Amino acid sequence: MNRKKSVFLITVLLAIFLGLIFTGCVHAQPTLSDLGFGENPEDVSLALQILIALTVLSLAPSILVMLTSFVRIIVVFSFLRSALSIQQMPPT
């Protein structure tokens, strides 16, 4: 039991150590604070467009599920299948 704990601890410490050693320069897009918006109205407009686009892209799947009746139909069919006791049939 004690050996398992020590092996686990050594593995975790080694993973953390290697993760810290091999971190390099990250080549990513600049953040919104690095874009320097706010100097003129066009830059503010671009930042707002990015914000609105990200909001729409993140909310679109949930809106699609809420507005379609596909999920409701599947739930009703599941209840109907349980009520008719046809659990043995393969799924369609």
Tab-separated table of C-alpha atoms in Angstrom:
chain	number	residue	atom	x	y	z
A	1	MET	CA	0.000	0.000	0.000
A	2	ASN	CA	2.783	2.364	0.936
A	3	ARG	CA	4.681	1.470	-2.238
A	4	LYS	CA	1.652	2.317	-4.400
A	5	LYS	CA	1.393	5.738	-2.796
A	6	SER	CA	5.069	6.462	-3.308
A	7	VAL	CA	4.975	5.330	-6.956
A	8	PHE	CA	1.911	7.492	-7.547
A	9	LEU	CA	3.530	10.495	-5.858
A	10	ILE	CA	6.735	10.094	-7.863
A	11	THR	CA	4.730	9.798	-11.097
A	12	VAL	CA	2.729	12.949	-10.360
A	13	LEU	CA	5.842	14.920	-9.388
A	14	LEU	CA	7.676	13.719	-12.495
A	15	ALA	CA	4.739	14.733	-14.712
A	16	ILE	CA	4.622	18.191	-13.143
A	17	PHE	CA	8.393	18.564	-13.409
A	18	LEU	CA	8.454	17.532	-17.072
A	19	GLY	CA	5.481	19.775	-17.818
A	20	LEU	CA	7.307	22.760	-16.363
A	21	ILE	CA	10.598	21.989	-18.099
A	22	PHE	CA	9.210	21.475	-21.582
A	23	THR	CA	6.977	24.521	-21.692
A	24	GLY	CA	8.065	26.695	-24.539
A	25	CYS	CA	7.012	29.800	-26.295
A	26	VAL	CA	3.356	29.608	-27.209
A	27	HIS	CA	2.505	30.786	-30.710
A	28	ALA	CA	-1.063	31.915	-30.314
A	29	GLN	CA	-3.220	34.759	-31.484
A	30	PRO	CA	-2.906	37.983	-29.502
A	31	THR	CA	-5.527	38.567	-26.862
A	32	LEU	CA	-8.094	41.329	-27.167
A	33	SER	CA	-6.045	43.538	-24.858
A	34	ASP	CA	-3.100	43.237	-27.267
A	35	LEU	CA	-5.170	44.332	-30.243
A	36	GLY	CA	-5.080	47.937	-29.081
A	37	PHE	CA	-8.715	48.675	-29.775
A	38	GLY	CA	-10.250	51.861	-28.571
A	39	GLU	CA	-8.124	54.281	-30.564
A	40	ASN	CA	-10.745	54.863	-33.232
A	41	PRO	CA	-14.349	53.722	-33.781
A	42	GLU	CA	-13.412	51.102	-36.391
A	43	ASP	CA	-11.274	49.205	-33.884
A	44	VAL	CA	-14.029	49.202	-31.271
A	45	SER	CA	-16.444	47.991	-33.917
A	46	LEU	CA	-14.128	45.096	-34.796
A	47	ALA	CA	-13.841	44.061	-31.153
A	48	LEU	CA	-17.629	44.141	-30.761
A	49	GLN	CA	-18.065	42.107	-33.945
A	50	ILE	CA	-15.699	39.457	-32.588
A	51	LEU	CA	-17.547	39.410	-29.272
A	52	ILE	CA	-20.956	39.079	-30.951
A	53	ALA	CA	-19.700	36.352	-33.303
A	54	LEU	CA	-18.312	34.307	-30.414
A	55	THR	CA	-21.552	34.749	-28.465
A	56	VAL	CA	-23.675	33.579	-31.377
A	57	LEU	CA	-21.388	30.611	-32.060
A	58	SER	CA	-21.500	29.512	-28.443
A	59	LEU	CA	-25.271	29.865	-28.062
A	60	ALA	CA	-26.332	28.525	-31.481
A	61	PRO	CA	-26.363	24.790	-30.586
A	62	SER	CA	-28.507	25.307	-27.497
A	63	ILE	CA	-30.919	27.550	-29.397
A	64	LEU	CA	-31.155	24.950	-32.157
A	65	VAL	CA	-31.987	22.196	-29.667
A	66	MET	CA	-34.551	24.368	-27.882
A	67	LEU	CA	-36.326	25.436	-31.048
A	68	THR	CA	-36.535	22.032	-32.713
A	69	SER	CA	-38.899	19.348	-31.570
A	70	PHE	CA	-36.496	16.503	-32.375
A	71	VAL	CA	-35.476	15.994	-28.750
A	72	ARG	CA	-39.086	16.081	-27.589
A	73	ILE	CA	-40.088	13.493	-30.171
A	74	ILE	CA	-37.242	11.191	-29.114
A	75	VAL	CA	-38.261	11.480	-25.450
A	76	VAL	CA	-41.909	10.744	-26.260
A	77	PHE	CA	-40.925	7.722	-28.350
A	78	SER	CA	-38.756	6.505	-25.471
A	79	PHE	CA	-41.694	6.774	-23.059
A	80	LEU	CA	-43.958	5.032	-25.565
A	81	ARG	CA	-41.447	2.232	-26.012
A	82	SER	CA	-41.230	1.747	-22.264
A	83	ALA	CA	-45.016	1.809	-21.919
A	84	LEU	CA	-45.463	-0.852	-24.597
A	85	SER	CA	-42.740	-3.002	-22.974
A	86	ILE	CA	-40.820	-3.581	-26.170
A	87	GLN	CA	-37.363	-3.248	-24.641
A	88	GLN	CA	-36.260	-6.461	-26.312
A	89	MET	CA	-36.493	-5.029	-29.820
A	90	PRO	CA	-33.277	-3.718	-31.347
A	91	PRO	CA	-32.984	0.063	-31.619
A	92	THR	CA	-34.082	1.661	-34.857
